[in-house]
Short mmCIF file of C-alpha atoms and ligand atoms in Angstrom, two decimals:
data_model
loop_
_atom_site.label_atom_id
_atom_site.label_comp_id
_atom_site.label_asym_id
_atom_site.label_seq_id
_atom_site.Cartn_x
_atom_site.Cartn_y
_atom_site.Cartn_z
CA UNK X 117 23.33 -22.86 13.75
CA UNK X 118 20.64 -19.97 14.45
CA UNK X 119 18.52 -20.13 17.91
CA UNK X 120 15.80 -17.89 17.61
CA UNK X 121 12.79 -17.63 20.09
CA UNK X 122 10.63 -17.87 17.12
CA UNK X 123 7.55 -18.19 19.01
CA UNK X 124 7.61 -14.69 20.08
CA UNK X 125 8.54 -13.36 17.06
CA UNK X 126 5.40 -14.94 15.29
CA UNK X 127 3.40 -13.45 17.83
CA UNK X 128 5.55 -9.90 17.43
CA UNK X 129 4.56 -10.48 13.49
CA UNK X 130 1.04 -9.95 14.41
CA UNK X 131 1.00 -7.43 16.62
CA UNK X 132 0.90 -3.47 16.03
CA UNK X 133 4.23 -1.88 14.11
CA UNK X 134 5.10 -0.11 17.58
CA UNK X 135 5.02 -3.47 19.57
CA UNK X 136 6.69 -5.21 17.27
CA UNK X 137 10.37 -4.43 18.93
CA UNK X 138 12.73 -6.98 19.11
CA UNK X 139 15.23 -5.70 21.15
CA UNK X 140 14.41 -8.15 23.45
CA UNK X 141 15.07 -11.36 21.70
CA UNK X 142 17.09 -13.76 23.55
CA UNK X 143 20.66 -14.27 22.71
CA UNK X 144 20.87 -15.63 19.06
CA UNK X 145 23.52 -18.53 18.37
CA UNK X 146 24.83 -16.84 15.24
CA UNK X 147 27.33 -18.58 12.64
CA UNK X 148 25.52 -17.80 9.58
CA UNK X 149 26.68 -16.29 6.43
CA UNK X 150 23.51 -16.71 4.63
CA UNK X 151 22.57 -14.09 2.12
CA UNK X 152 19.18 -12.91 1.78
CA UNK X 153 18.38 -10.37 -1.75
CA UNK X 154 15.42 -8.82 -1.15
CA UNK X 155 13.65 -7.03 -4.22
CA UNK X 156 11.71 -4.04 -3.43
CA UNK X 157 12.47 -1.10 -1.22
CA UNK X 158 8.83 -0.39 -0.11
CA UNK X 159 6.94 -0.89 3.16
CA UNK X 160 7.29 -4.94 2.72
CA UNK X 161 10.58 -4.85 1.56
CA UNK X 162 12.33 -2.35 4.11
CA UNK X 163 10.55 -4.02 6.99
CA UNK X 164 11.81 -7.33 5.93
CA UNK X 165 15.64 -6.01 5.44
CA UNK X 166 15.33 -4.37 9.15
CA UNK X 167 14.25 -7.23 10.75
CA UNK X 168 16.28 -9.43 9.21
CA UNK X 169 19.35 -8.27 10.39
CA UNK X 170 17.99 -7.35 13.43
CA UNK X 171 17.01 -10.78 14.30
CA UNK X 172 20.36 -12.22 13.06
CA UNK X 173 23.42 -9.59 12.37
CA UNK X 174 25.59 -12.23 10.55
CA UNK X 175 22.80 -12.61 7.67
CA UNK X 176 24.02 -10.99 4.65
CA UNK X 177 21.03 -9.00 3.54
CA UNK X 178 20.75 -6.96 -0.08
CA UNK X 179 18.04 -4.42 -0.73
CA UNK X 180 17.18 -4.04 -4.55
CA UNK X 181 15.17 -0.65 -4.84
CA UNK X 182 14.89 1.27 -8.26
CA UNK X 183 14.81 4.97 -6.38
CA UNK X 184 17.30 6.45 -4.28
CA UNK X 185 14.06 7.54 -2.15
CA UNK X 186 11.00 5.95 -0.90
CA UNK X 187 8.43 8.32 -1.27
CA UNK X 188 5.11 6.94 0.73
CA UNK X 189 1.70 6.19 -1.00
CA UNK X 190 0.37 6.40 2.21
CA UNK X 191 -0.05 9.95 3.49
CA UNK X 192 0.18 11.38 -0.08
CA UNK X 193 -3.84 11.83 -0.43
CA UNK X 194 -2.80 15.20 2.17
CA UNK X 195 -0.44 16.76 -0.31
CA UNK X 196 -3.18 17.03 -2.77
CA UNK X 197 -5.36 18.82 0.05
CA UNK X 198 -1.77 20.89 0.70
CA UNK X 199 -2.18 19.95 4.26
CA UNK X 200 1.57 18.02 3.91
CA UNK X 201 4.15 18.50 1.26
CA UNK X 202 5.96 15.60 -0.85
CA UNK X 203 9.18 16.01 0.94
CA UNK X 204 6.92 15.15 4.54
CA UNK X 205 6.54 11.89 2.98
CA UNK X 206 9.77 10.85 1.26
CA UNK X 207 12.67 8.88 2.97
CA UNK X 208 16.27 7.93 2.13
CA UNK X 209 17.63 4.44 2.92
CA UNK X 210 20.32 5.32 4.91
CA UNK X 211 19.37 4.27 8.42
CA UNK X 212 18.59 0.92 6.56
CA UNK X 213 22.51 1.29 5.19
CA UNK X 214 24.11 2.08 8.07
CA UNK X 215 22.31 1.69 11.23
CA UNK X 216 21.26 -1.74 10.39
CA UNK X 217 23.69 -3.31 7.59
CA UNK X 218 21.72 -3.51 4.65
CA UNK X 219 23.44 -3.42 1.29
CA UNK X 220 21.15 -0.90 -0.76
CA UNK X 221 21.50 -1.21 -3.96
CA UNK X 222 20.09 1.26 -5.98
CA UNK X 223 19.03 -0.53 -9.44
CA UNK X 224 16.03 -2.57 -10.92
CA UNK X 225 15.75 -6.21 -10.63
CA UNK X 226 14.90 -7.54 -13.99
CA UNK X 227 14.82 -11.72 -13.53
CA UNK X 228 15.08 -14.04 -10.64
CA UNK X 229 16.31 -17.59 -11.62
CA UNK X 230 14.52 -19.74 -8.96
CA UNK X 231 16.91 -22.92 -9.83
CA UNK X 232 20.37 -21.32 -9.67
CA UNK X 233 19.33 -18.55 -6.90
CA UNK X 234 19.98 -15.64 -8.88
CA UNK X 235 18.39 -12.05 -9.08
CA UNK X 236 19.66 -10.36 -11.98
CA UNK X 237 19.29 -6.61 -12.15
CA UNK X 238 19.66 -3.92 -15.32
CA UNK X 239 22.78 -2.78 -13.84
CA UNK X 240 24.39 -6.13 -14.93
CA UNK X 241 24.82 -7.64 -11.34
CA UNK X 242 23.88 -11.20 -10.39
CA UNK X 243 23.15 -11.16 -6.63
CA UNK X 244 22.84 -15.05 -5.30
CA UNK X 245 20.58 -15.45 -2.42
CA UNK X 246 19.44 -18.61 0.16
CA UNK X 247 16.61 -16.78 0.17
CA UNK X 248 14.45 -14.31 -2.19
CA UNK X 249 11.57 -11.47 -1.34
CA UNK X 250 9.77 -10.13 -3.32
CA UNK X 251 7.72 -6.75 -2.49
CA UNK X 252 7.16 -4.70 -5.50
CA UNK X 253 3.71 -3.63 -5.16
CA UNK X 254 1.49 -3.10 -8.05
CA UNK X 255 1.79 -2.67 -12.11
CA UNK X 256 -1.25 -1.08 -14.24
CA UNK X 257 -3.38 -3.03 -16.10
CA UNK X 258 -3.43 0.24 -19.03
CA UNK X 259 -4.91 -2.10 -21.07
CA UNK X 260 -8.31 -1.16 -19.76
CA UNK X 261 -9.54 2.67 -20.87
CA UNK X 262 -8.40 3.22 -24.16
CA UNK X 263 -6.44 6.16 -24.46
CA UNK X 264 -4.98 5.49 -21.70
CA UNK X 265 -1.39 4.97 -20.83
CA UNK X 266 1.86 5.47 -18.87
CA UNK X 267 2.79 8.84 -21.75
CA UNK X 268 -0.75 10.32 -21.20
CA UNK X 269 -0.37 9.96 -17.75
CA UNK X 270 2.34 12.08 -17.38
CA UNK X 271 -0.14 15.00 -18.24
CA UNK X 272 -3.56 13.00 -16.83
CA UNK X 273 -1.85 11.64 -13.48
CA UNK X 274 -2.55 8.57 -11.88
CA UNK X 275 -0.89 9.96 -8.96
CA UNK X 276 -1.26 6.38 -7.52
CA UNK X 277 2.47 6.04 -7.09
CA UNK X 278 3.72 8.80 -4.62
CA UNK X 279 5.94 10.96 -6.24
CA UNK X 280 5.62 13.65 -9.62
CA UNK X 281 2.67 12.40 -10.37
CA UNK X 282 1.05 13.69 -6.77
CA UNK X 283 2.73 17.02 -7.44
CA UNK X 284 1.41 17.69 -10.92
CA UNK X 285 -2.16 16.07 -9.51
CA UNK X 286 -1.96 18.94 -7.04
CA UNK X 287 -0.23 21.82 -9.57
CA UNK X 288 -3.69 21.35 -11.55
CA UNK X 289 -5.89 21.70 -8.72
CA UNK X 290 -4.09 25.04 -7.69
CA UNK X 291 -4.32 25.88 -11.47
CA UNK X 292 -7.98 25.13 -11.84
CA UNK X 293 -10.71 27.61 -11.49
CA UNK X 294 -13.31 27.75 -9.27
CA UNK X 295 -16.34 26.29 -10.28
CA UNK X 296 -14.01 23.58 -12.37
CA UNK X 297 -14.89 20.04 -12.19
CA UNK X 298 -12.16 17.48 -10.79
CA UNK X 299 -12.93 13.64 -11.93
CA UNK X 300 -11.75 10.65 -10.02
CA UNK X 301 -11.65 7.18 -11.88
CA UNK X 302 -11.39 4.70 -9.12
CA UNK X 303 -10.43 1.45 -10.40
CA UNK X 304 -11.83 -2.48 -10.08
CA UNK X 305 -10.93 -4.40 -7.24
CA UNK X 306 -8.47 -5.43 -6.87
CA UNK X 307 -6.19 -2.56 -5.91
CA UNK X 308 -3.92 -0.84 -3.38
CA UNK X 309 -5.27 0.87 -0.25
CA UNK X 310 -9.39 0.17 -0.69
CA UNK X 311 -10.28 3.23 0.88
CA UNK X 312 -7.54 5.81 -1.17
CA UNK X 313 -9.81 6.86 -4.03
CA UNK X 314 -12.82 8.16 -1.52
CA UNK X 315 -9.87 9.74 0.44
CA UNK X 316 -8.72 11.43 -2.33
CA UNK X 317 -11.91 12.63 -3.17
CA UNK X 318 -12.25 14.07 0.54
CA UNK X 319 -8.85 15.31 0.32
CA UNK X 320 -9.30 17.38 -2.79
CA UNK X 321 -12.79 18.59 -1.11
CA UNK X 322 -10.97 19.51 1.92
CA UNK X 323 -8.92 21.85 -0.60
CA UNK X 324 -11.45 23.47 -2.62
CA UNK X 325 -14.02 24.01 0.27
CA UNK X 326 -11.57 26.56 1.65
CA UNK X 327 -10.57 27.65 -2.12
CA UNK X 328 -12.23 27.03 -4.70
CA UNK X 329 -15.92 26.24 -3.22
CA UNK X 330 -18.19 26.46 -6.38
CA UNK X 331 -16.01 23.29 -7.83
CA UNK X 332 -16.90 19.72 -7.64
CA UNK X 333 -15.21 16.52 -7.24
CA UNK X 334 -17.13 13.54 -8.92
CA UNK X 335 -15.91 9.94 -8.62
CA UNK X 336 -16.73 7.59 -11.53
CA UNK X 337 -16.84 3.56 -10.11
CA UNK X 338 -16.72 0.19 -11.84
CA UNK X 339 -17.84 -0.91 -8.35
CA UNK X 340 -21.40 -1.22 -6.73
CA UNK X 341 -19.96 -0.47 -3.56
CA UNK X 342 -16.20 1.12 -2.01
CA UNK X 343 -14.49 0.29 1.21
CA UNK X 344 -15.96 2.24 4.98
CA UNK X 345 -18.68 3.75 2.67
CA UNK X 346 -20.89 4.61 4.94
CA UNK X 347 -18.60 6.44 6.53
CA UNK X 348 -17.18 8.27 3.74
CA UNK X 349 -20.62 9.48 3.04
CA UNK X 350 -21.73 10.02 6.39
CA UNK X 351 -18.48 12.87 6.70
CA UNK X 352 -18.74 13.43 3.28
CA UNK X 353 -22.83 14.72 4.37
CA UNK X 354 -21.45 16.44 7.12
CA UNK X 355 -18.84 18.51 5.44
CA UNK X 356 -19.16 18.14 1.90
CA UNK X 357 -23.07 18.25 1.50
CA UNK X 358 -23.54 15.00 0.47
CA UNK X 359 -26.86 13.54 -0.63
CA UNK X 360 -27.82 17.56 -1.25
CA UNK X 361 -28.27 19.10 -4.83
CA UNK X 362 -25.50 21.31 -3.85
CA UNK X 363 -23.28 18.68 -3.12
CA UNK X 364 -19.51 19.17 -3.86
CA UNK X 365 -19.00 15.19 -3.62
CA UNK X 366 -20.52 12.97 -6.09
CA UNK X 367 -20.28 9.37 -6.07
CA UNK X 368 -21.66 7.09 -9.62
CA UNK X 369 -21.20 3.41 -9.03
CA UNK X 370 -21.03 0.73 -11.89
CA UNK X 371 -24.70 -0.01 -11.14
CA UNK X 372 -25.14 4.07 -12.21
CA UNK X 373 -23.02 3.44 -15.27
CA UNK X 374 -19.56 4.37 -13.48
CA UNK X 375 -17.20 2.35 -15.64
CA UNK X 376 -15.28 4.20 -17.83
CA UNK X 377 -13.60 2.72 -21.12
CA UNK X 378 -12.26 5.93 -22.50
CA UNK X 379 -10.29 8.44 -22.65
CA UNK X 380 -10.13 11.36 -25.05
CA UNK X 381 -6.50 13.58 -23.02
CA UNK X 382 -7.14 16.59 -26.05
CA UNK X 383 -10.59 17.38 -24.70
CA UNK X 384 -10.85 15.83 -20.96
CA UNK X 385 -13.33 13.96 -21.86
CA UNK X 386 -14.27 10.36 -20.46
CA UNK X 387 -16.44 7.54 -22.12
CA UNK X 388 -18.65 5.85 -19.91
CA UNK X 389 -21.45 3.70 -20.17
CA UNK X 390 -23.48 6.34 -18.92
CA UNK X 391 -22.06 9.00 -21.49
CA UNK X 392 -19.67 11.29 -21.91
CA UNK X 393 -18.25 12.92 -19.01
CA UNK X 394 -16.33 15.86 -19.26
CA UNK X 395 -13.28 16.92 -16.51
CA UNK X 396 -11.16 19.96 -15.78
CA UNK X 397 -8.60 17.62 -13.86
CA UNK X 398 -8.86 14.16 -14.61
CA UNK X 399 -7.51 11.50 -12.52
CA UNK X 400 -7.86 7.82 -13.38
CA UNK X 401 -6.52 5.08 -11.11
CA UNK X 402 -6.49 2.39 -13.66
CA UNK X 403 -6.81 -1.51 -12.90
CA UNK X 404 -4.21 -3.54 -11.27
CA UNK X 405 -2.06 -6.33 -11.06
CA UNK X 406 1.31 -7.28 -9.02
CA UNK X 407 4.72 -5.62 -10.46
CA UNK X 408 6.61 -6.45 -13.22
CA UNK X 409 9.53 -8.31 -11.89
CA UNK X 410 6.62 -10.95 -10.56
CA UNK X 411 5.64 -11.35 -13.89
CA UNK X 412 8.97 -11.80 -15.42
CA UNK X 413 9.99 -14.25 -12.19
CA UNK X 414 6.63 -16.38 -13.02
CA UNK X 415 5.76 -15.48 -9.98
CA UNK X 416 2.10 -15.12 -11.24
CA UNK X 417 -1.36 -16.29 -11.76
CA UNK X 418 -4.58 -14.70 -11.98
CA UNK X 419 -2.60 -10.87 -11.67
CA UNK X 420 -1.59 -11.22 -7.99
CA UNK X 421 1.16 -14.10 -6.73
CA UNK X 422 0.02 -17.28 -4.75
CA UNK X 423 1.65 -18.03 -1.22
CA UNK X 424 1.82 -19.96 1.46
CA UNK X 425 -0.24 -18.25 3.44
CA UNK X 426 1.70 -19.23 6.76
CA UNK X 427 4.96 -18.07 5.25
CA UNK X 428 4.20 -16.15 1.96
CA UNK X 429 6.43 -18.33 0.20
CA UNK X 430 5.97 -18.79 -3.46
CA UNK X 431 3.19 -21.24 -4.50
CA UNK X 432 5.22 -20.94 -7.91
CA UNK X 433 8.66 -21.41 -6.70
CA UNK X 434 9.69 -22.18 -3.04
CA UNK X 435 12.47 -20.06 -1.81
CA UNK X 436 10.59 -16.64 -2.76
CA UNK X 437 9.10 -15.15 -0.57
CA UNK X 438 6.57 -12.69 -1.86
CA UNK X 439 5.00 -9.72 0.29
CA UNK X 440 2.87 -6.85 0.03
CA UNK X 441 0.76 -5.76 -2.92
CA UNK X 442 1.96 -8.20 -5.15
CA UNK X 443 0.33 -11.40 -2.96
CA UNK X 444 -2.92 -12.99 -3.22
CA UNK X 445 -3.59 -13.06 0.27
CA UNK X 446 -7.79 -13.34 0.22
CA UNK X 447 -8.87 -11.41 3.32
CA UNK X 448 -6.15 -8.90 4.07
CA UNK X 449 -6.41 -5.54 1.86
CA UNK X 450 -3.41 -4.54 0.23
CA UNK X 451 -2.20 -1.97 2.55
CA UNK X 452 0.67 -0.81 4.20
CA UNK X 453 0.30 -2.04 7.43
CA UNK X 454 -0.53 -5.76 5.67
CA UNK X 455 2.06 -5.31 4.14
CA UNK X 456 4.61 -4.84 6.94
CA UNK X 457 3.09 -7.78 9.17
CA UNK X 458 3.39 -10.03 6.23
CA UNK X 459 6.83 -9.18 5.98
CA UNK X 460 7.22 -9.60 9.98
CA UNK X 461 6.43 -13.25 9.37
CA UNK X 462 7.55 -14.10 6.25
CA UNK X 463 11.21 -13.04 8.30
CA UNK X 464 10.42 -15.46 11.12
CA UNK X 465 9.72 -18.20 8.56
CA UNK X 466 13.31 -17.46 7.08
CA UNK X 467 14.79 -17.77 9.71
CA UNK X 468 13.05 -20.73 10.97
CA UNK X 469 14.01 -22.17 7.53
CA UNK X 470 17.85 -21.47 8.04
CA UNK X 471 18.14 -23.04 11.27
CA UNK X 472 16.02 -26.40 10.23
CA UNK X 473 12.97 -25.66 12.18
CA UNK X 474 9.30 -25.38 10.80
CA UNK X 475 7.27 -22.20 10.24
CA UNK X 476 5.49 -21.07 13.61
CA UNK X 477 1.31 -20.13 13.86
CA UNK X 478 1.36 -16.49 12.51
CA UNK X 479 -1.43 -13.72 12.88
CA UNK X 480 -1.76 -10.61 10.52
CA UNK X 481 -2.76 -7.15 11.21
CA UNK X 482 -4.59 -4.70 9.14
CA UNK X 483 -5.06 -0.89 10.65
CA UNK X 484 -5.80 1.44 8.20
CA UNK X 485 -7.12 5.08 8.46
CA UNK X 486 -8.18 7.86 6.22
CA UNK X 487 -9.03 11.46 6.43
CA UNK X 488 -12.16 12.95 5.40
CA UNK X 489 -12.04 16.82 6.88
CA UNK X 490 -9.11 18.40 8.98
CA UNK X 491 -11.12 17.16 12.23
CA UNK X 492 -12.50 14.09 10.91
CA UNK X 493 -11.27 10.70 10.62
CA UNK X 494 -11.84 7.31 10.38
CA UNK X 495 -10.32 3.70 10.79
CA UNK X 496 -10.49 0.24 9.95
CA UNK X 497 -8.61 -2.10 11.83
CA UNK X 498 -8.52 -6.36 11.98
CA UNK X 499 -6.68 -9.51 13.05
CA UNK X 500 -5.90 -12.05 10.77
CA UNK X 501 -5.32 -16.03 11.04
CA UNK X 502 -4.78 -19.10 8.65
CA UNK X 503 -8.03 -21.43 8.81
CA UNK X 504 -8.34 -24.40 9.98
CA UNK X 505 -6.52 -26.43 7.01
CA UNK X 506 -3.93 -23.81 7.14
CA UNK X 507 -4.62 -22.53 3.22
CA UNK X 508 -6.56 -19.19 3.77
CA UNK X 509 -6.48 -15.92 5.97
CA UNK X 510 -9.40 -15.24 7.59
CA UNK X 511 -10.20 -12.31 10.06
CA UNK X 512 -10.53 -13.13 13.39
CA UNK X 513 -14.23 -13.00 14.42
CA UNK X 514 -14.78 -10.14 16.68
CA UNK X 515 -11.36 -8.45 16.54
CA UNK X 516 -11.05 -4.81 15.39
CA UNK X 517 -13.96 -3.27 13.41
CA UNK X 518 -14.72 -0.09 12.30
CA UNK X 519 -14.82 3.50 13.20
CA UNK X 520 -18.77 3.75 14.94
CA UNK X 521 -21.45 5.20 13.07
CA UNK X 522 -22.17 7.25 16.18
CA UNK X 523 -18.92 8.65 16.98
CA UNK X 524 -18.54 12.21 19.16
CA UNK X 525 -16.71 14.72 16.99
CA UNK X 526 -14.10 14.37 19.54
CA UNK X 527 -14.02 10.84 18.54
CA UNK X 528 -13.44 12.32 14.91
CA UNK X 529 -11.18 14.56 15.49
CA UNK X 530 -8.72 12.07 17.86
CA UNK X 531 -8.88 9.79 15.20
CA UNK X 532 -6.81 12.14 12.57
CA UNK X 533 -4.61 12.45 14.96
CA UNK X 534 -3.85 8.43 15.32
CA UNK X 535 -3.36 8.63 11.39
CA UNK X 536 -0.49 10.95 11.79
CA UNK X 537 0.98 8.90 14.02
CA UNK X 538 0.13 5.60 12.43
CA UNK X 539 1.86 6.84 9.51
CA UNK X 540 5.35 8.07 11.87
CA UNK X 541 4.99 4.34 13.24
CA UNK X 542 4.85 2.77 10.39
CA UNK X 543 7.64 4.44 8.62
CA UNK X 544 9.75 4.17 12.11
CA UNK X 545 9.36 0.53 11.85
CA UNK X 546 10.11 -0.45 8.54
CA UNK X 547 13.41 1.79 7.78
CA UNK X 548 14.31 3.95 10.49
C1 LIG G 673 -3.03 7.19 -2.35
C2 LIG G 673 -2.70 6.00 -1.48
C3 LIG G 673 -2.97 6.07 -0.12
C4 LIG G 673 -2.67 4.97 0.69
N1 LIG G 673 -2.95 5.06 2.02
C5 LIG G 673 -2.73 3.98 2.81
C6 LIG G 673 -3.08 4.02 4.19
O1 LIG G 673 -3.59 5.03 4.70
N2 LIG G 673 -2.82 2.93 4.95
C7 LIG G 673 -2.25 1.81 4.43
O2 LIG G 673 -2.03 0.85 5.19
N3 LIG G 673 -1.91 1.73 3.12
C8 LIG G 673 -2.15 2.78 2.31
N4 LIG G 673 -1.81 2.71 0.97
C9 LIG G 673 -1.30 1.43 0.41
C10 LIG G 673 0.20 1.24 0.63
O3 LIG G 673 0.92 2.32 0.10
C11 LIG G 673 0.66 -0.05 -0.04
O4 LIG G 673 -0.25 -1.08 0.26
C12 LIG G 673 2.05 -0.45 0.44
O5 LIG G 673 2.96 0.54 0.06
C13 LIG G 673 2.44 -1.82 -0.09
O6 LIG G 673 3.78 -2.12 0.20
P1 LIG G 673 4.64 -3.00 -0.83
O7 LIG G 673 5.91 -3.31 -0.16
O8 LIG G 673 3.80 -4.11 -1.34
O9 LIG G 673 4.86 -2.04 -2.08
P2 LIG G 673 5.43 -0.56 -2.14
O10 LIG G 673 5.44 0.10 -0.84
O11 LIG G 673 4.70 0.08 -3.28
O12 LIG G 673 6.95 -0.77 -2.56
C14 LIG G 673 7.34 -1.36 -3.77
C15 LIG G 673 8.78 -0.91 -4.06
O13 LIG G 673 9.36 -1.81 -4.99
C16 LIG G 673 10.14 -1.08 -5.91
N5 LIG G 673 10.26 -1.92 -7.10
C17 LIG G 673 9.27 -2.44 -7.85
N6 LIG G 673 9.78 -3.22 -8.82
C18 LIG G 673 11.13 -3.18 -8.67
C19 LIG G 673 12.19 -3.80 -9.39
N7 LIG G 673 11.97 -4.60 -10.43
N8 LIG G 673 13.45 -3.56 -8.97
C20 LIG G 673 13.70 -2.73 -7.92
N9 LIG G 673 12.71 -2.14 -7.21
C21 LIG G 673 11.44 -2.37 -7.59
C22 LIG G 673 9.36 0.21 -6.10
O14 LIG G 673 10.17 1.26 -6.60
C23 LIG G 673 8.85 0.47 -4.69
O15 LIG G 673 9.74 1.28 -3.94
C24 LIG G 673 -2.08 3.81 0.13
C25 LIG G 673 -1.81 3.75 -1.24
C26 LIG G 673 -2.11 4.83 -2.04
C27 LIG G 673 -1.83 4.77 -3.52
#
């Protein structure tokens, strides 16, 4: 039988990664030999191993992860700019391994049987479970821009999962010359990290402003509107000349003809409803939908996976537990930090589970920065709750907000510094 001052932990879930300690749980009544496989060696996944066996040593926990490295998506916009490099922002499982007792096993999860509690993995293993997670962020939807897939993207980078791809992004913008013309394709919503495109496109300005200043970054938008806009223009004005004729940024919005359908990789060249638009780097961060395994554990509908919103458990099939990217969980963005307070409860509802007991009241948390100049950045930040019948997250009126309009350019410039260590916290929390 488990005892767990579950309470607290629910109210842990919610708060910030660096409160969310547990050191000081009360004494656990531990007899369990449970086994938890957990599918997914990302932010959701890791925090969910950690805390599992933090909470309750005698769990047998297995981490499923298809690299031997977790390189970070968040963070990576800055090795484009060269103001970080890849290695900065990938990390090895081992603290995970042996600090905290994970079994890591390096493979990729290619089934889950829901009735006989089975994930199945390429390797040939079949790794029983009590209970299943599921964090494997997002797959492409490359059905969308013709001429347009994973092979062309090896040479016309997405760059949207951290890794090669953000290296050979940033080769080409060393390579290009000044005056050259660097085109973003942000994608429909929804996708991972709202704000990351219009990063990107500040991070790349940062880089050429100082290089290569005669060049120009242009985003191309299915969308009327992006995430903290008038913020991103408001630094993009300030830095970038925004709104001038000389601007390097430019911004065209599906209302402007933004979508593109196209691609031609031999001449750079991008179809839009507007016309053709011609790029010396091209980047396009295609549509999205939750990974693959989801899809091949029918964990599905409508591209993202429905859960319980007070334990993201399965709609589909109870038992998984699905985090992260790959949820359909309304109000919260699909960021990081959502992604590791989902995880935060969806380990106290676990655990509730095992020792009989119902789920507690959860909150979520959502903080979520992003640079626009080397002094200059900017935040986003809310709590989460279910509604009143319990079936959707909803922000809490009045809690967090946004960076202000009016901020000092001390203001500005503390707030980059908060992303750096946002980013240390976060990674702290869910694997080290
Ligand atoms: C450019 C960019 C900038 C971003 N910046 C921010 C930011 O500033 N703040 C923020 O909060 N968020 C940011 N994000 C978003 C953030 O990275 C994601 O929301 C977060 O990583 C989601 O966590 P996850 O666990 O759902 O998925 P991930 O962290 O993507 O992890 C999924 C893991 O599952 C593994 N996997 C998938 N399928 C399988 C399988 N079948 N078998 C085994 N392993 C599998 C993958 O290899 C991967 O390691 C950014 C994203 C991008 C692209």
């Amino acid at each position: 039988m488990t005892r767990i001052n579950r309470r607290d932990f629910l109210r842990l879930a919610g708060g910030s990664a660096m409160a969310a300690g547990v050191s000081g749980f009360p004494g656990l009544l531990l007899a369990s030999t449970r086994k938890v496989v957990i599918v997914g060696g990302g932010v959701g996944g890791c925090t969910a191993a950690k805390y599992l066996r933090k909470l309750d040593p005698t769990l047998d926990v297995t981490l499923v992860e298809a690299k031997t490295h977790y390189t970070s998506c968040f963070m990576s916009n800055e090795v484009l700019s060269g103001d970080r490099n890849i290695e900065s922002i990938t990390f090895s499982y081992d603290d995970l391994k042996h600090r905290y007792g994970v079994n890591v096993v390096i493979d990729n999860a290619i089934d889950i049987d829901p009735a006989g509690k089975q994930v199945r993995t390429a390797g040939g293993a079949h790794l029983s479970y009590d209970a299943c997670i599921v964090s494997p962020g997002v797959d492409f939807k490359w059905e969308t821009i013709d001429g347009y897939d994973a092979r062309i993207a090896e040479s016309v980078p997405h760059a949207w999962f951290a890794g090669p791809q953000t290296v050979t992004l940033r080769k080409q913008l060393l390579a290009m010359p000044d005056g050259g013309r660097v085109v973003i394709v942000a994608p429909p919503n929804q996708y991972k990290c709202p704000p990351g495109p219009y990063e990107r496109a500040s991070q790349i300005a940062m880089y050429c402003k100082h290089h290569k200043p005669k060049s120009k970054i242009l985003i191309l938008d299915p969308k009327p509107k992006f995430s903290k806009a008038r913020l991103f223009r408001q630094g993009w004005s300030q830095h970038y000349g925004f709104g001038t004729d000389d601007s390097m940024i430019e911004w065209i919005g599906g209302k402007q003809g933004g979508a593109v359908s196209a691609l031609d990789a031999t001449s750079g060249t991008l179809k839009t409803e507007g016309g053709d638009i011609q790029g010396d780097v091209i980047n396009i961060i295609p549509a999205q939908k939750a990974g693959k395994i989801a899809y091949a554990a029918d964990l599905v509908a409508d591209d993202w996976c429905p859960v319980d919103k007070r334990t993201f458990e399965s709609a589909r099939h109870p038992g998984i537990y699905v985090l992260g990217d790959a949820s359909s969980a309304e109000k919260m963005p699909k960021s990081a930090y959502a992604a590791n307070s989902q995880a935060k409860v969806a380990v106290a509802a676990i655990l509730a589970r095992f020792a009989g007991e119902e789920p507690g009241e959860p909150t979520y948390v959502n903080t979520c920065y992003s640079i626009i100049a080397e002094e200059h950045g900017i935040s986003v930040a809310a709590v989460y709750r279910l509604n009143d019948d319990g079936d959707m997250i909803t922000k809490i009126k009045g809690s967090g907000g946004l960076s202000p309009m009016n901020a000092s350019a001390e203001h500005r410039k503390r707030e980059v510094t908060y992303a750096h260590s946002w980013f240390q916290n976060v990674i702290d929390d869910m694997m080290q």
